[in-house]
Coordinates of C-alpha atoms in Angstrom, one line a residue:
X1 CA 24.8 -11.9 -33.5
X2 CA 26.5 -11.5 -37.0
X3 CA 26.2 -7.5 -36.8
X4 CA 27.3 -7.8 -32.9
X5 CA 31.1 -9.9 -34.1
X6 CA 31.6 -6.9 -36.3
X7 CA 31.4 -4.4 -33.7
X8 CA 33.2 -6.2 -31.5
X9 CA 36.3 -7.3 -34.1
X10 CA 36.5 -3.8 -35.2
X11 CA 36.9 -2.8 -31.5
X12 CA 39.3 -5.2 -31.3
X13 CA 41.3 -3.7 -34.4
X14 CA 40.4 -7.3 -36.2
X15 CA 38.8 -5.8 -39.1
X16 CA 35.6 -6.4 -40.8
X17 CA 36.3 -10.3 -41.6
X18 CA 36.4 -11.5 -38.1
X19 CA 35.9 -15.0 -39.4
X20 CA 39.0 -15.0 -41.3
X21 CA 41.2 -14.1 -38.7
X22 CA 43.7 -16.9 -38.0
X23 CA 43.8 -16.9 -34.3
X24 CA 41.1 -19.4 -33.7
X25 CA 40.9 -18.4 -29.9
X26 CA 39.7 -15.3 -30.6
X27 CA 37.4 -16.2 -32.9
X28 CA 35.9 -18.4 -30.1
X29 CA 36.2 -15.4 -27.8
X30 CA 34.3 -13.3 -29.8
X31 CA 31.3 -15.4 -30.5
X32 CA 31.0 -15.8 -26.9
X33 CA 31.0 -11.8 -26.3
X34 CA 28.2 -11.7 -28.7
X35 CA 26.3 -14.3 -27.7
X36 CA 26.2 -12.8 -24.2
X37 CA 25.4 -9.7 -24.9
X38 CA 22.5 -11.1 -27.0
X39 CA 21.2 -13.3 -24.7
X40 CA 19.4 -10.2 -22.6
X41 CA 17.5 -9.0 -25.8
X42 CA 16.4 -12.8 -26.8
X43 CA 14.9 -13.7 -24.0
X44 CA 13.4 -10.1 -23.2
X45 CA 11.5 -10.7 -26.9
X46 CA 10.9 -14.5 -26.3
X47 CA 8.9 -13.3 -22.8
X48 CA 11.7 -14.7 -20.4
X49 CA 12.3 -13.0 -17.0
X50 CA 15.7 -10.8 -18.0
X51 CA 18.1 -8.7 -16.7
X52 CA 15.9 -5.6 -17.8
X53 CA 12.7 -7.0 -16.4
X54 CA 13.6 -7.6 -13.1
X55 CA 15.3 -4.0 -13.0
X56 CA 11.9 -2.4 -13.0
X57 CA 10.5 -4.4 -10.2
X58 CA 13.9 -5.2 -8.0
X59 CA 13.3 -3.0 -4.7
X60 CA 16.1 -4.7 -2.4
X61 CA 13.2 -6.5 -0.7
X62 CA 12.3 -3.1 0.7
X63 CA 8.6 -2.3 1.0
X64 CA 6.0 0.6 2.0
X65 CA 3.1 -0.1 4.0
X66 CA 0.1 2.7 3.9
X67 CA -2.5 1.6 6.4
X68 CA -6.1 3.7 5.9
X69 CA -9.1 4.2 8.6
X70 CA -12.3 4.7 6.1
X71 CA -14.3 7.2 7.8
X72 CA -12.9 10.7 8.1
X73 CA -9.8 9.7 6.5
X74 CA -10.0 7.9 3.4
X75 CA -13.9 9.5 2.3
X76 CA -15.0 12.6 3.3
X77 CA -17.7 11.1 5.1
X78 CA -18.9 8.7 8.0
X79 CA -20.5 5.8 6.3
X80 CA -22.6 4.8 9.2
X81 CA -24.0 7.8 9.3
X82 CA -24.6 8.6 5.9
X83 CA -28.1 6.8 6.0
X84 CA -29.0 9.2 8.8
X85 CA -31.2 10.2 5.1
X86 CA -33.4 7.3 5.5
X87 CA -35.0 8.1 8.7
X88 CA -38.1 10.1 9.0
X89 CA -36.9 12.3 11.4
X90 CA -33.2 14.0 11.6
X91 CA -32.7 12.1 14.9
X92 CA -32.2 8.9 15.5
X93 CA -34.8 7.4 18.0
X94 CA -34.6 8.1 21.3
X95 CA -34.4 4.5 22.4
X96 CA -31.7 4.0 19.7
X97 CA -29.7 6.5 21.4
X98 CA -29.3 5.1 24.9
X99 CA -27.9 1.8 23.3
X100 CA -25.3 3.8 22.1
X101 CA -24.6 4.8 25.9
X102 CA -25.1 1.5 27.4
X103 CA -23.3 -0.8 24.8
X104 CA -21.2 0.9 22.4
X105 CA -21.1 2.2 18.5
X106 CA -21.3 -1.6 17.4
X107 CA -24.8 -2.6 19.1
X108 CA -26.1 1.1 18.6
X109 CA -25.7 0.3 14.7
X110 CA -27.0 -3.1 15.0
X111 CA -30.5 -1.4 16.5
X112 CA -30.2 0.9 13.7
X113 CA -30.0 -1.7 10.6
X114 CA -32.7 -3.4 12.5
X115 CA -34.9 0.1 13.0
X116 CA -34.5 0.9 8.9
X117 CA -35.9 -2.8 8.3
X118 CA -38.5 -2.5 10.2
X119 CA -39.4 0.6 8.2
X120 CA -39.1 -1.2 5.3
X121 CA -35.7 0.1 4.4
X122 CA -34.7 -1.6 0.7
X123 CA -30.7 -3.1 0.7
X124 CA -30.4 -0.9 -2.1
X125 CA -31.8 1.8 -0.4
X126 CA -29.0 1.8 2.0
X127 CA -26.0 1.1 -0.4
X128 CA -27.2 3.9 -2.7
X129 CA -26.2 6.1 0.7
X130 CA -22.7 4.7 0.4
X131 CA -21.9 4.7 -3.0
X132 CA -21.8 8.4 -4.2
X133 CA -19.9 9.5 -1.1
X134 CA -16.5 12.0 -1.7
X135 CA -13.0 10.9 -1.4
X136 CA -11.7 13.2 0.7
X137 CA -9.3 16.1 -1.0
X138 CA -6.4 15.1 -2.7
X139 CA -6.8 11.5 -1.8
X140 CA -7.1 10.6 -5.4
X141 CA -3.6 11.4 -6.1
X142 CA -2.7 9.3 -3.2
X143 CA -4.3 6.7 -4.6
X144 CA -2.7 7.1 -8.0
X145 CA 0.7 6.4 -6.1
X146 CA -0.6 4.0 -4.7
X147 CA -0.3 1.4 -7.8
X148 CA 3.6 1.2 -7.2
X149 CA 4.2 -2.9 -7.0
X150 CA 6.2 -1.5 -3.4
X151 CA 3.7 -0.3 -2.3
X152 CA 1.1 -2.6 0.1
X153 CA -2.4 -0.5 1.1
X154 CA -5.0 -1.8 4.0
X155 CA -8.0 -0.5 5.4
X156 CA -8.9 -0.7 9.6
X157 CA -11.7 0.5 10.3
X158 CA -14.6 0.4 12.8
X159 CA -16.8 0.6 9.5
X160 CA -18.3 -2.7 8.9
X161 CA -17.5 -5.1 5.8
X162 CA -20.4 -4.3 3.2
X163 CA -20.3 -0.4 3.3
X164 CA -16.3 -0.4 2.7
X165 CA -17.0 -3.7 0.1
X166 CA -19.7 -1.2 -1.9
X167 CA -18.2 1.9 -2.0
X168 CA -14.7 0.1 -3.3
X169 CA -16.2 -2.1 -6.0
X170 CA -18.4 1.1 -6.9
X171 CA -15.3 3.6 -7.3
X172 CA -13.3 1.4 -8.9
X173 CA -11.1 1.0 -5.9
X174 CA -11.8 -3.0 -5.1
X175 CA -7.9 -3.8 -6.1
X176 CA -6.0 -1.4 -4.5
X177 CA -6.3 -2.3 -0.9
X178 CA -4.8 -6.1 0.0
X179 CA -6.7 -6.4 2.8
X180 CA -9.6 -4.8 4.6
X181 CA -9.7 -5.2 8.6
X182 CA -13.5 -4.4 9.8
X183 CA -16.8 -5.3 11.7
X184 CA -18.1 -8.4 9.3
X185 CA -21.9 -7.6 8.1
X186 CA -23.9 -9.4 5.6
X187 CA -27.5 -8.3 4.5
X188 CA -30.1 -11.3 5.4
X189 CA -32.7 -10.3 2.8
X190 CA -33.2 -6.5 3.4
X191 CA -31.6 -6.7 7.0
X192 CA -27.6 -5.8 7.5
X193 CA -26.5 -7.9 10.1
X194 CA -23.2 -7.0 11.7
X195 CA -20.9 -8.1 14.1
X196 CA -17.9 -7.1 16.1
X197 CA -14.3 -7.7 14.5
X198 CA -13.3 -9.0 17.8
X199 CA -13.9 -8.6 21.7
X200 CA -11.1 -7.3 23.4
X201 CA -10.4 -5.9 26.6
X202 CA -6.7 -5.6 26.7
X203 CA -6.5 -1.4 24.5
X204 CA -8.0 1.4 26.7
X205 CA -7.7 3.6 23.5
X206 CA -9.8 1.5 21.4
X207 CA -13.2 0.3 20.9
X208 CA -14.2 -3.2 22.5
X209 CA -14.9 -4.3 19.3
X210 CA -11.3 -4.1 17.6
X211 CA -8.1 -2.7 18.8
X212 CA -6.4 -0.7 15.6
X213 CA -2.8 -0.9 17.1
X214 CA -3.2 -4.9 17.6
X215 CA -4.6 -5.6 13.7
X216 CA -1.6 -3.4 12.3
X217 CA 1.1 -5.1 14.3
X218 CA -0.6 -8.6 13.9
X219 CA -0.3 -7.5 9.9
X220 CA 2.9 -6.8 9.8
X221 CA 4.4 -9.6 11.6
X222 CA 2.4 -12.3 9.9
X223 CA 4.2 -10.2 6.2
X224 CA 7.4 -10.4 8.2
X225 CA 7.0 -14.0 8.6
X226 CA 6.4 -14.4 5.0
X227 CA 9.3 -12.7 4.3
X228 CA 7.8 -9.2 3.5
X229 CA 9.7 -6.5 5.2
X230 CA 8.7 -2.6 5.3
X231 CA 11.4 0.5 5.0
X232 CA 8.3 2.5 6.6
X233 CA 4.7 2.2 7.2
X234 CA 2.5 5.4 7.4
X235 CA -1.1 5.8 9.4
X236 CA -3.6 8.0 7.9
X237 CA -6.2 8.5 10.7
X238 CA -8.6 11.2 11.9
X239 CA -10.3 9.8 15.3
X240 CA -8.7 8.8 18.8
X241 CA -9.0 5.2 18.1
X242 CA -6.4 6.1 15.4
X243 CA -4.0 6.8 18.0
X244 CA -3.3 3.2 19.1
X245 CA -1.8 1.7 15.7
X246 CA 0.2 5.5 15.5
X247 CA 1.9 4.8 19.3
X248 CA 3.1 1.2 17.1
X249 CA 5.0 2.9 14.9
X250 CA 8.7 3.4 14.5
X251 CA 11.1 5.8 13.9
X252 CA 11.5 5.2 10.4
X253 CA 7.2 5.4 10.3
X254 CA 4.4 8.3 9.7
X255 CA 1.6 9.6 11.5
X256 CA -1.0 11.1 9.2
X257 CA -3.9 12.8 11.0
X258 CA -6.5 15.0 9.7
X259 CA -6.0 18.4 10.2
X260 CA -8.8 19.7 12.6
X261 CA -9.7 15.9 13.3
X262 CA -9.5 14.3 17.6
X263 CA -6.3 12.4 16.3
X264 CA -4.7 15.4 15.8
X265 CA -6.0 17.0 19.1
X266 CA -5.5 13.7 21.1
X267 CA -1.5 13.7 19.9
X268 CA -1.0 17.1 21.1
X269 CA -3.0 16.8 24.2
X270 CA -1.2 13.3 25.4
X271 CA 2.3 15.0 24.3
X272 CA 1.5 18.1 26.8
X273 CA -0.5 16.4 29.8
X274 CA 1.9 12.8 29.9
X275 CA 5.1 13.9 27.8
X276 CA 4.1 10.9 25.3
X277 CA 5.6 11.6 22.2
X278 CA 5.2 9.1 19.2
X279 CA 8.2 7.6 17.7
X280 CA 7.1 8.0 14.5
X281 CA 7.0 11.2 13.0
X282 CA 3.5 13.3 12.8
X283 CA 2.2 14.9 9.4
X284 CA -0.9 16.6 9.5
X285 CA -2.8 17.2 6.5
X286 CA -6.0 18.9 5.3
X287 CA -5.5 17.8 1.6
X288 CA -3.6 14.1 0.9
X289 CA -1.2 15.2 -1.9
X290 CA 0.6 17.5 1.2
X291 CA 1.1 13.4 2.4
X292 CA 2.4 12.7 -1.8
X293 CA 4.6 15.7 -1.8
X294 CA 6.3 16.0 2.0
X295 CA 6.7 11.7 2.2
X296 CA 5.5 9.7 0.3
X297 CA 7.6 10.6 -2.9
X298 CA 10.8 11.0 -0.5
X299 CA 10.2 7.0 0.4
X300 CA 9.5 6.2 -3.1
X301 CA 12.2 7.9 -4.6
X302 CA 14.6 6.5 -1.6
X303 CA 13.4 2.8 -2.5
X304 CA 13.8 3.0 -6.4
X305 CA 17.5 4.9 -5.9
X306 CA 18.4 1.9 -3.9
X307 CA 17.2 -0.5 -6.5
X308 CA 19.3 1.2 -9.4
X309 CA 22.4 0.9 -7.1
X310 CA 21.1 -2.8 -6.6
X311 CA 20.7 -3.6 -10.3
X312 CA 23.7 -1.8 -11.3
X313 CA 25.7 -4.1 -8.7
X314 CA 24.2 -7.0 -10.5
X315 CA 24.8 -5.8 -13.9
X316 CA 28.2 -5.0 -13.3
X317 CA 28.6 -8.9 -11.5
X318 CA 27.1 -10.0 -15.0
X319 CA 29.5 -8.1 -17.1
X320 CA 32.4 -9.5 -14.6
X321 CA 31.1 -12.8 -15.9
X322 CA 32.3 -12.6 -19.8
X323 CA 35.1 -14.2 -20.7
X324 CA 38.4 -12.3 -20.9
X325 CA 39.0 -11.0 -24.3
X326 CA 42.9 -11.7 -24.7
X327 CA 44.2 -10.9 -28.7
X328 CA 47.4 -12.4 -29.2
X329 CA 49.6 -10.7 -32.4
X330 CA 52.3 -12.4 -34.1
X331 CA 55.9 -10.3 -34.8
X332 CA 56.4 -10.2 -38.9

């Protein structure tokens, strides 16, 4: 504080010996100017929350919410189908192949845990399918953004609960999502048992088993209630079922689907038979850093440039708060 009078009494055109100035008021002044503009470095050492802590973290309240599906989109892969490898044969059954007609992808699967156990199919036989598969390109750099505290990730998915669980925890990904919206499944011994998210019958784009579009907007509201807002939410999808949660969005929203992928196809095609145009805008991609470059870093960079002018505007009401330096000479 010592070194900080001297600066400021020589600013003042006191001289050196601030303390043996006369005018007792500005003495007081000055020890209040530099105890101020201490105060910020003191606590920042000391561990306290500061001025210059909360300027790398202060975002205005404004958010970004990245929602994933898993297969297709997020790995290179279809989990489900990546233990295909286990059966003796390329095909699945024939039996197991008209459940899938009859009843759906859920029950189909079901038939299919229970087929593997029955042919004495190892748990770890099956998650050693999961683990190794590929992020799909440029996703890691995604991900890398991803670690911005404005940033909130989730994964919804028609997956199932211990395939997305493995391959997260086993690519060093379990922290990055908050929440993961999927079938439920747990292995009873060496037999996955799975079950549907939900039964609904109210989405005609979605699965019975779990509407996409309902779990996003049910997400978002429950943040909004808590007091979590988003500037923009993006979609990365590659499937129809994708499409559901992509009509939800908003103006201010993206629509990522894979290039080449039926999200992509199914846009185009409702947009030209029905004149159905999302309200979001649509990015397709083949590699995710074309998502980085063209929006993500735009939303990012729009976020933190508000929270400069925000943290500015409550630097300069901090600064408004010293007291009024006033020096008062006396005529010889």
């Amino acid at each position: 504080i010592s070194q900080v009078l001297v600066i400021l009494s020589q600013a003042a055109g006191i001289g050196r010996c601030w303390h043996c100035t006369a005018n007792t008021r500005i003495q007081l002044q000055l020890q209040q100017w530099a105890e101020f503009a201490c105060s910020g470095w003191r606590s920042l050492l000391q561990g306290s929350p500061t001025f210059f802590e909360q300027s790398e973290s202060c975002t205005g309240g404004r958010r970004i919410l990245l929602a994933f599906d898993f297969d297709q989109t997020m790995v290179d892969d279809n989990s489900d189908t990546s233990i295909k490898c286990l059966f003796a044969s390329v095909n699945y059954p024939p039996h197991l192949n008209k459940l899938y007609d009859k009843y759906g992808w859920t029950i189909f699967m079901q038939a299919v845990f229970k087929h593997l156990h029955d042919e004495n199919i190892k748990k770890e036989d099956i998650l050693k399918c999961i683990r190794p598969m590929n992020l799909t390109p440029g996703m890691k750099e995604l991900i890398h953004l991803m670690s911005k505290p404005f940033i909130d990730c989730i994964i919804i998915s028609d997956s199932n609960a211990v395939f997305i669980g493995e391959y997260l925890e086993a690519n060093g990904l379990g922290n990055v999502f908050t929440k993961v919206y999927t079938n439920p499944a747990t292995f009873e011994g060496d037999l996955l048992k799975l079950e549907p998210y939900e039964q609904q019958t109210g989405c005609d784009l979605c699965a019975v088993n779990i509407c996409k579009g309902s779990v996003l907007t049910q997400y978002v509201n429950e943040q909004q209630r808590d007091g979590v807002h988003y500037s923009h939410i993006g979609y990365l999808g590659d499937g129809r079922n994708d499409f559901c949660p992509s009509y939800c969005l908003k103006e201010h929203d993206a629509v990522f689907p894979r290039t080449g992928f039926a999200l992509e196809k199914y846009i185009e095609k409702i947009r030209a038979s029905k004149g159905l145009c999302l309200s979001a805008s649509v990015h397709p991609w083949a590699n995710a850093a074309e998502i980085v470059a063209k929006v993500l870093l735009p939303w990012i960079d729009e976020i933190e440039c508000v929270a400069d002018f925000d943290n500015i505007s409550q630097e300069s009401k901090r600064l408004n708060q010293l007291p009024k330096l006033k020096l008062e000479t006396s005529k010889r």
